[in-house]
Amino acid sequence: MQVTLKIRRYNPETDDQPYYQDYLVEVDPNERLLDALMEVKRFQDGSLAFRKSCAHGVCGSDAMRINGRDGLACKTLIKDVATEDKATVVLEPLRHLPVQRDLIVDQSEFFRKYREVKPFLIADAPPAAGEFIQSQEQRLRFDDATNCILCASCYSACPMFDEHPEFLGPAALVQAFRFLADSRDRGLDQRLPVLDRPDGVWRCQNHFQCTLACPRSILITKRINETKRMVQKRRDEQGEPTHPNE
Amino acid sequence: MLHAFDTVIVGSGGSGLYAALEAGRQSRTAVLSKLYPIRSHTGAAQGGISAALGNVEEDRPEWHAFDTVKGGDYLVDQQAARTMAEEAIQAVYDLEHWGLPFNRTADGRIDQRRFGGHTRNFGEAPVRRACYAADRTGHMILQTLYQQCIKNQVAFFDEFQVIDLILDQNQCSGVVAVELATGAIHSFAAKAVLFATGGFGRLFKVTSNAHANTGDGPAICARRGIPLEDMEFYQFHPTGIKGLGILISEAVRGEGGILRNRSGERFMERYSPNLVDLAPRDIVARSIMTELRAGNGIRGDRRIDDYVHLDATHLGAETLRTKLPDITSFCRTYLGIDPALAPIPVLPTAHYAMGGIPTDIHGRVLGDARGTVVDGLYAVGECACVSVHGANRLGTNSLLDLVVFGRRAGRHIAAYVKDAPPPRLGADAAAQASAWIARLTDGKPGPHGGHLADRMQTLMMQQVGIYRNAAAMRQALEGLRELHGRYRDVRVQDRSRAFNTDLLELIELGNLLDLSLITASAALTREESRGAHSREDFPDRDDVNWLKHSLAYLEQEQVRMDAKPVDVSVWEPKPRTY
């Protein structure tokens, strides 16, 4: 079948404004959207800029907006977004991050916020021999949060950034949860200052857009709510209020 | 632009990050990565990392080392394999202590499962040796190491593509890179450079490998006169998703999955009576191809894109959910099937390079057949050849290779740079790299790279793939030389400097073309069948003439072959049966 990729393009060296360009490509409906992009790049227009790597939904390079929804081009099949011959698929860069060129966005802010939550195990000294003991039940408690590939689809989908660009965002909060819910971790107090503030965990208002967008099927909103309860519980133990407001 | 560090690490997969952690403790270290670090291909490894922990049944490092040697068809350097198997245990515990979320046994220890070629007591029966985190073990290793790098404030240069090595009279003093964001050329002076650039599955049409896996490190080394070792040994993983090549982990068979042909027969019983579906990958991949050629594929038309079934329907939804969730998801996404209900259509897919930049067990690059160390140059991981994988790598040993030798190289570098002379870069250090880019971007009309890449991948897949013979490879080499000629005329279509991915892909294509010549030449030269290298015209292993590592030197567009001995100091080579 044929599809038209309608791609939002922008080159800071030559363009004042972003614009849309159409590419007609011959594709198999079972192919990935990334395959169609590669077809354009290899055989039609080498100047089209997008990121890619693993091509099967595990590295997070090719997150973009596809017909207005955030996701991975390599985990989206043509038939999922183009139901009839000559259909048009609109591709745009992720929202809430500065566009560097075409479908490429600057992810520095996204990763800065990720680093803020101290995304590493903060544990007691490890046992002298062997591993920390952890039951499979304890391990499953944070299982889905470990699936995050930091693709930033959720960051684009979350409506809270429109008004609150300083919000930590869904991915960073999921990473915080991944450690807070790990029976080996002792890092709640170290992470409290960044989580318990208006632009921390409390900014989330349960729009569920992150959960819907996540290509790794992480129950992001649920994990953020669990994190809120951990923060609340810790403040209760300290006899202190939480800090949801400016 | 000029930068100066003690240590520069090129690549941010498992081995690069581990080495960065170790080297970074004691030296000024920078990691250069052409991707954001967390996007590296280590993250796509699925099934596990092997270590003889003995958590679920008796196991010993000695058995692990032996399996590795036999799995590699005795082309493995045996002391190196012993080192890897012995250090595996602490390496896995270290990862766990850093938070890696392994699946657990009933008593809360790291769980282990079966994998191809891993046996107890020197081949008696399969053993549970693979430590795993569902079917995302590589993802978890990459995440865990990246987390530790953040904790330890490792300095990253994201989206910097290294294109040349600064090497003068056997002394390495840095690298030259292009910054994707600006197109600027940067020179990095360093006392030690470590290549950890991963594999080059993009040589082939159908591969499990990422688009980024273009063998940049080995190609750069080859152009600078360093030989590449055992490049004829390239592993095809038996079970890629038909057509797409996406990896379906061997863990499916480790958990009990069965390969079946069109009559539903468990055909591996005929090829490997002892290990059956858990025979090493080279044997399983060949068995599948033999079935297809005999008309036993699912369609039965004997075409090369016929396929077989990987049957996981009897494993149960619970096993699939807790132990193979990503595989289940891949099947749903790309095939529209539920592996609990329907068999998975699979075909071998280009997967792993056993060969690469020759090193010793400290990661030091060896510049010739006599083992002369290239001062200040290191390599580790898939781009390197220690050699612990020999002619065929066992599943789970790649992740292990990354952490064991990543750590060893990092530690060696930390000690080396203390006394090493300060790097001296000549004024023309970046000249060769700049000339290459200048040619690609000089505005002259020329063909684009897309068709060249396509042709190379098809030639390599069809004529230098699982089964090989002299006539087909000679023809392939002719085609590859012609592509080399055409590459001289290739030009970018993208004339911008910022985020010129067109330019970077042409550089990657140049790297792949060099490696394709080397791989095909090495394969044509080795007139025997061993491990993953199967010659139809020389079907037997020939220890008298070929129990040796090959070394391939790239000289202009010719490849000169040399050889060096294999370390067989522990186990005498024997016929390899399973």
Coordinates of N, CA and C in Angstrom, one line a residue, chain B residues 299-459:
Chain B
R299 N 6.2 -23.5 5.2 CA 5.6 -23.5 3.8 C 6.0 -24.7 3.0
G300 N 7.3 -25.1 3.3 CA 7.8 -26.3 2.6 C 8.3 -26.0 1.1
D301 N 8.5 -24.8 0.8 CA 8.9 -24.4 -0.6 C 10.4 -24.3 -0.8
R302 N 11.2 -24.7 0.2 CA 12.6 -24.7 0.2 C 13.2 -23.3 -0.1
R303 N 12.5 -22.2 0.0 CA 13.0 -20.9 -0.3 C 13.7 -20.4 1.0
I304 N 14.7 -19.5 0.8 CA 15.5 -19.1 2.0 C 14.7 -18.3 3.0
D305 N 13.5 -17.8 2.6 CA 12.7 -17.1 3.6 C 11.6 -17.9 4.1
D306 N 11.7 -19.2 3.9 CA 10.8 -20.1 4.6 C 11.2 -20.1 6.1
Y307 N 10.4 -20.7 6.9 CA 10.7 -20.5 8.4 C 10.2 -21.8 9.1
V308 N 10.6 -21.8 10.4 CA 10.1 -22.9 11.3 C 9.3 -22.2 12.5
H309 N 8.8 -23.1 13.3 CA 8.0 -22.6 14.5 C 8.8 -22.8 15.8
L310 N 8.7 -21.8 16.6 CA 9.2 -21.9 18.0 C 7.9 -22.0 18.8
D311 N 7.7 -23.1 19.4 CA 6.5 -23.4 20.1 C 6.7 -23.2 21.6
A312 N 6.0 -22.2 22.1 CA 6.0 -21.9 23.6 C 4.6 -22.0 24.2
T313 N 3.7 -22.7 23.4 CA 2.3 -22.7 23.8 C 2.1 -23.5 25.1
H314 N 3.0 -24.4 25.4 CA 2.8 -25.3 26.5 C 3.5 -24.7 27.8
L315 N 4.1 -23.6 27.7 CA 4.8 -23.0 28.9 C 3.9 -22.4 29.9
G316 N 2.7 -22.0 29.5 CA 1.7 -21.5 30.4 C 1.8 -19.9 30.5
A317 N 0.7 -19.3 30.7 CA 0.6 -17.8 30.7 C 1.5 -17.3 31.8
E318 N 1.6 -18.0 33.0 CA 2.3 -17.4 34.1 C 3.8 -17.3 33.8
T319 N 4.4 -18.4 33.2 CA 5.8 -18.4 32.9 C 6.1 -17.3 31.8
L320 N 5.2 -17.1 30.9 CA 5.4 -16.1 29.8 C 5.3 -14.7 30.5
R321 N 4.4 -14.5 31.5 CA 4.2 -13.2 32.1 C 5.4 -12.8 33.0
T322 N 5.9 -13.8 33.8 CA 7.0 -13.4 34.7 C 8.4 -13.6 34.2
K323 N 8.5 -14.5 33.2 CA 9.9 -14.8 32.7 C 10.2 -14.3 31.3
L324 N 9.1 -14.2 30.5 CA 9.3 -13.8 29.1 C 8.3 -12.7 28.6
P325 N 8.2 -11.7 29.4 CA 7.1 -10.7 29.1 C 7.4 -9.9 27.8
D326 N 8.7 -9.5 27.6 CA 9.0 -8.7 26.4 C 8.8 -9.5 25.1
I327 N 9.2 -10.8 25.2 CA 9.0 -11.7 24.0 C 7.5 -11.7 23.7
T328 N 6.7 -11.9 24.7 CA 5.3 -11.9 24.6 C 4.8 -10.7 23.9
S329 N 5.3 -9.5 24.4 CA 4.9 -8.2 23.8 C 5.4 -8.1 22.4
F330 N 6.6 -8.5 22.0 CA 7.1 -8.4 20.7 C 6.2 -9.2 19.7
C331 N 5.8 -10.4 20.2 CA 4.9 -11.3 19.3 C 3.6 -10.6 19.1
R332 N 3.1 -10.0 20.1 CA 1.8 -9.3 19.9 C 1.9 -8.1 19.0
T333 N 3.0 -7.3 19.2 CA 3.2 -6.1 18.4 C 3.5 -6.4 17.0
Y334 N 4.5 -7.3 16.7 CA 5.0 -7.4 15.4 C 4.4 -8.5 14.6
L335 N 3.8 -9.5 15.3 CA 3.2 -10.6 14.6 C 1.7 -10.8 14.8
G336 N 1.2 -10.0 15.8 CA -0.2 -10.1 16.1 C -0.6 -11.5 16.6
I337 N 0.3 -12.2 17.3 CA 0.0 -13.4 17.9 C 0.3 -13.5 19.4
D338 N -0.4 -14.3 20.1 CA -0.1 -14.5 21.5 C 0.7 -15.8 21.6
P339 N 1.9 -15.8 22.1 CA 2.8 -17.0 22.1 C 2.2 -18.1 23.1
A340 N 1.3 -17.7 23.9 CA 0.6 -18.7 24.7 C -0.3 -19.6 23.9
L341 N -0.8 -19.0 22.8 CA -1.8 -19.7 22.0 C -1.3 -20.2 20.6
A342 N -0.2 -19.5 20.1 CA 0.2 -19.9 18.7 C 1.7 -19.9 18.7
P343 N 2.3 -20.8 17.8 CA 3.7 -20.9 17.7 C 4.3 -19.6 17.0
I344 N 5.6 -19.3 17.3 CA 6.2 -18.1 16.8 C 7.0 -18.5 15.5
P345 N 6.7 -17.8 14.4 CA 7.5 -18.1 13.1 C 8.8 -17.4 13.2
V346 N 9.9 -18.3 13.1 CA 11.2 -17.8 13.3 C 12.2 -18.2 12.2
L347 N 13.3 -17.4 12.1 CA 14.3 -17.7 11.1 C 15.6 -17.2 11.8
P348 N 16.8 -17.7 11.4 CA 18.0 -17.2 11.9 C 18.2 -15.7 11.6
T349 N 18.8 -15.0 12.5 CA 19.1 -13.5 12.3 C 20.5 -13.2 12.7
A350 N 21.1 -12.3 11.9 CA 22.5 -12.0 12.2 C 22.6 -11.3 13.5
H351 N 23.5 -11.8 14.4 CA 23.3 -11.4 15.8 C 24.6 -10.9 16.5
Y352 N 25.7 -11.6 16.3 CA 26.9 -11.3 17.2 C 28.2 -11.6 16.5
A353 N 29.1 -10.7 16.6 CA 30.5 -10.8 16.1 C 31.4 -11.4 17.1
M354 N 31.9 -12.7 16.9 CA 32.8 -13.2 17.8 C 34.2 -12.6 17.6
G355 N 34.5 -12.1 16.4 CA 35.8 -11.5 16.1 C 35.8 -10.0 16.4
G356 N 36.9 -9.4 16.3 CA 37.0 -8.0 16.5 C 38.5 -7.5 16.8
I357 N 38.6 -6.4 17.5 CA 39.9 -5.9 17.8 C 40.6 -6.8 18.8
P358 N 41.8 -7.3 18.5 CA 42.5 -8.3 19.4 C 42.9 -7.6 20.6
T359 N 42.7 -8.3 21.8 CA 43.1 -7.8 23.1 C 43.6 -8.9 24.0
D360 N 44.3 -8.5 25.0 CA 44.7 -9.4 26.1 C 43.6 -9.3 27.2
I361 N 43.7 -10.0 28.3 CA 42.7 -10.1 29.3 C 42.6 -8.8 30.1
H362 N 43.4 -7.8 29.8 CA 43.3 -6.5 30.4 C 42.6 -5.5 29.5
G363 N 42.2 -6.0 28.3 CA 41.6 -5.1 27.3 C 42.6 -4.4 26.4
R364 N 43.9 -4.6 26.7 CA 45.0 -3.9 25.9 C 45.0 -4.5 24.4
V365 N 45.0 -3.5 23.5 CA 44.9 -3.9 22.1 C 46.3 -4.5 21.7
L366 N 46.2 -5.6 20.9 CA 47.5 -6.3 20.5 C 47.6 -6.0 19.0
G367 N 48.7 -5.4 18.6 CA 48.9 -4.9 17.3 C 49.4 -5.8 16.2
D368 N 49.8 -7.0 16.6 CA 50.3 -7.9 15.6 C 50.2 -9.4 16.1
A369 N 50.8 -10.3 15.3 CA 50.7 -11.7 15.6 C 51.6 -12.1 16.8
R370 N 52.6 -11.2 17.0 CA 53.5 -11.5 18.2 C 52.9 -11.0 19.5
G371 N 51.8 -10.3 19.4 CA 51.1 -9.8 20.7 C 51.7 -8.5 21.2
T372 N 52.2 -7.7 20.3 CA 52.8 -6.4 20.7 C 51.6 -5.5 21.2
V373 N 51.7 -5.0 22.4 CA 50.7 -4.1 22.9 C 50.8 -2.7 22.3
V374 N 49.6 -2.2 21.8 CA 49.6 -0.8 21.3 C 49.4 0.0 22.6
D375 N 50.4 0.9 22.9 CA 50.3 1.6 24.1 C 49.2 2.6 24.2
G376 N 48.4 2.5 25.3 CA 47.3 3.4 25.5 C 46.0 3.1 24.8
L377 N 46.0 2.0 24.0 CA 44.8 1.6 23.3 C 44.1 0.4 23.9
Y378 N 42.8 0.5 24.2 CA 42.1 -0.7 24.8 C 40.8 -0.9 24.0
A379 N 40.3 -2.1 24.1 CA 39.0 -2.5 23.5 C 38.4 -3.5 24.3
V380 N 37.1 -3.5 24.4 CA 36.3 -4.4 25.2 C 34.9 -4.6 24.7
G381 N 34.3 -5.7 25.0 CA 32.9 -6.0 24.6 C 32.9 -6.6 23.2
E382 N 31.8 -6.4 22.5 CA 31.6 -7.1 21.2 C 32.6 -6.6 20.2
C383 N 33.0 -5.4 20.3 CA 34.0 -4.9 19.3 C 35.4 -5.5 19.4
A384 N 35.6 -6.2 20.6 CA 36.9 -6.7 20.9 C 36.9 -8.2 20.7
C385 N 38.1 -8.8 20.7 CA 38.2 -10.3 20.6 C 39.3 -10.7 21.6
V386 N 38.9 -11.3 22.7 CA 39.8 -11.5 23.9 C 40.7 -12.8 23.7
S387 N 40.3 -13.9 23.3 CA 39.0 -14.4 22.7 C 38.4 -15.4 23.6
V388 N 37.2 -15.0 24.1 CA 36.4 -15.9 25.0 C 35.3 -16.6 24.3
H389 N 35.0 -16.2 23.0 CA 33.9 -16.8 22.3 C 34.3 -17.7 21.2
G390 N 35.6 -17.6 20.8 CA 36.1 -18.5 19.8 C 35.3 -18.4 18.5
A391 N 34.9 -19.6 18.0 CA 34.2 -19.7 16.8 C 32.7 -19.6 16.9
N392 N 32.2 -19.6 18.2 CA 30.8 -19.5 18.4 C 30.5 -19.1 19.9
R393 N 29.8 -18.0 20.1 CA 29.6 -17.6 21.5 C 28.4 -18.4 22.1
L394 N 28.5 -18.7 23.3 CA 27.3 -19.3 24.0 C 26.4 -18.1 24.5
G395 N 25.1 -18.4 24.5 CA 24.2 -17.4 25.0 C 24.5 -17.0 26.5
T396 N 24.3 -15.8 26.8 CA 24.5 -15.2 28.2 C 26.0 -14.9 28.4
N397 N 26.9 -15.4 27.5 CA 28.3 -15.0 27.7 C 28.7 -13.6 27.2
S398 N 27.8 -13.0 26.4 CA 28.1 -11.7 25.9 C 28.0 -10.6 27.0
L399 N 26.8 -10.7 27.8 CA 26.7 -9.8 28.9 C 27.8 -10.0 29.9
L400 N 28.2 -11.2 30.1 CA 29.2 -11.5 31.0 C 30.6 -10.9 30.6
D401 N 30.9 -11.1 29.3 CA 32.1 -10.5 28.7 C 32.1 -9.0 29.0
L402 N 31.0 -8.3 28.8 CA 31.0 -6.9 29.0 C 31.4 -6.5 30.4
V403 N 30.8 -7.2 31.4 CA 31.0 -6.7 32.8 C 32.4 -7.2 33.3
V404 N 32.8 -8.4 33.0 CA 34.1 -8.9 33.4 C 35.2 -8.1 32.8
F405 N 35.2 -8.0 31.5 CA 36.3 -7.4 30.8 C 36.2 -5.9 30.8
G406 N 35.0 -5.3 30.9 CA 34.8 -3.9 31.1 C 35.5 -3.5 32.4
R407 N 35.2 -4.2 33.4 CA 35.8 -3.9 34.7 C 37.4 -4.0 34.7
R408 N 37.8 -5.2 34.1 CA 39.3 -5.4 34.0 C 40.0 -4.3 33.2
A409 N 39.4 -3.9 32.1 CA 40.0 -2.8 31.3 C 40.0 -1.5 32.0
G410 N 38.9 -1.2 32.7 CA 38.8 0.1 33.4 C 39.9 0.2 34.5
R411 N 40.0 -1.0 35.2 CA 41.1 -1.0 36.3 C 42.5 -0.9 35.7
H412 N 42.7 -1.5 34.6 CA 44.0 -1.5 34.0 C 44.3 -0.1 33.6
I413 N 43.4 0.6 33.0 CA 43.5 1.9 32.5 C 43.9 2.9 33.7
A414 N 43.1 2.7 34.8 CA 43.3 3.6 35.9 C 44.8 3.5 36.4
A415 N 45.3 2.3 36.3 CA 46.7 2.2 36.8 C 47.7 2.7 35.7
Y416 N 47.4 2.4 34.4 CA 48.2 2.8 33.3 C 48.4 4.3 33.2
V417 N 47.3 5.0 33.3 CA 47.4 6.5 33.0 C 48.2 7.2 34.1
K418 N 48.4 6.6 35.3 CA 49.2 7.3 36.3 C 50.6 7.6 35.9
D419 N 51.2 6.6 35.2 CA 52.6 6.8 34.8 C 52.7 7.1 33.3
A420 N 51.6 7.1 32.6 CA 51.8 7.2 31.1 C 52.2 8.7 30.7
P421 N 52.9 8.8 29.6 CA 53.3 10.1 29.2 C 52.1 10.9 28.8
P422 N 52.1 12.2 28.9 CA 51.0 13.1 28.5 C 50.8 13.0 27.0
P423 N 49.6 13.0 26.5 CA 49.4 12.8 25.1 C 49.9 14.0 24.3
R424 N 50.4 13.7 23.1 CA 50.9 14.8 22.3 C 50.1 14.7 20.9
L425 N 49.4 15.7 20.7 CA 48.6 15.8 19.4 C 49.3 16.7 18.4
G426 N 49.6 16.2 17.3 CA 50.2 17.0 16.2 C 49.1 18.0 15.7
A427 N 49.5 19.0 15.1 CA 48.6 20.0 14.5 C 47.7 19.4 13.5
D428 N 48.1 18.3 12.9 CA 47.3 17.7 11.9 C 46.5 16.5 12.4
A429 N 46.3 16.4 13.7 CA 45.7 15.2 14.2 C 44.4 14.9 13.6
A430 N 43.6 15.9 13.3 CA 42.3 15.7 12.8 C 42.2 15.8 11.3
A431 N 43.4 15.8 10.6 CA 43.4 16.1 9.2 C 42.7 15.0 8.4
Q432 N 43.0 13.7 8.7 CA 42.4 12.7 7.9 C 40.9 12.6 8.0
A433 N 40.4 12.8 9.3 CA 39.0 12.8 9.6 C 38.3 14.0 8.9
S434 N 39.0 15.1 8.9 CA 38.4 16.3 8.3 C 38.4 16.1 6.8
A435 N 39.4 15.5 6.2 CA 39.4 15.3 4.8 C 38.2 14.4 4.3
W436 N 38.0 13.4 5.1 CA 36.9 12.4 4.8 C 35.5 13.2 4.8
I437 N 35.3 14.0 5.8 CA 34.1 14.8 5.9 C 34.0 15.8 4.8
A438 N 35.1 16.4 4.5 CA 35.1 17.4 3.5 C 34.7 16.8 2.1
R439 N 35.2 15.6 1.9 CA 34.9 14.9 0.6 C 33.4 14.6 0.6
L440 N 32.8 14.1 1.7 CA 31.4 13.7 1.7 C 30.5 14.9 1.5
T441 N 31.0 16.1 1.9 CA 30.2 17.3 2.0 C 30.6 18.4 1.0
D442 N 31.4 18.0 0.0 CA 32.0 19.1 -0.9 C 31.0 19.6 -1.9
G443 N 29.8 19.1 -1.9 CA 28.8 19.7 -2.8 C 28.8 19.1 -4.2
K444 N 29.8 18.3 -4.5 CA 29.8 17.6 -5.9 C 28.6 16.7 -6.0
P445 N 28.1 16.5 -7.2 CA 27.1 15.5 -7.3 C 27.6 14.1 -7.1
G446 N 26.8 13.2 -6.5 CA 27.3 11.9 -6.3 C 26.1 11.0 -5.8
P447 N 26.2 9.7 -5.9 CA 25.1 8.9 -5.4 C 24.9 9.0 -3.9
H448 N 23.7 8.7 -3.5 CA 23.5 8.6 -2.0 C 23.8 7.3 -1.5
G449 N 23.9 7.1 -0.2 CA 24.4 5.8 0.3 C 23.4 4.7 0.4
G450 N 22.1 5.1 0.3 CA 21.0 4.1 0.5 C 21.2 2.8 -0.3
H451 N 21.4 3.0 -1.6 CA 21.4 1.8 -2.4 C 22.7 0.9 -2.2
L452 N 23.8 1.6 -1.8 CA 25.0 0.9 -1.5 C 24.8 0.0 -0.3
A453 N 24.2 0.6 0.7 CA 24.0 -0.1 2.0 C 23.1 -1.4 1.7
D454 N 22.1 -1.1 0.9 CA 21.2 -2.2 0.6 C 21.9 -3.4 -0.1
R455 N 22.7 -3.0 -1.1 CA 23.4 -4.0 -1.9 C 24.4 -4.8 -1.0
M456 N 25.1 -4.1 -0.2 CA 26.1 -4.7 0.7 C 25.4 -5.7 1.7
Q457 N 24.3 -5.3 2.3 CA 23.6 -6.1 3.2 C 23.1 -7.4 2.5
T458 N 22.6 -7.2 1.3 CA 22.1 -8.4 0.6 C 23.2 -9.4 0.2
L459 N 24.3 -8.8 -0.3 CA 25.5 -9.7 -0.6 C 26.0 -10.5 0.6

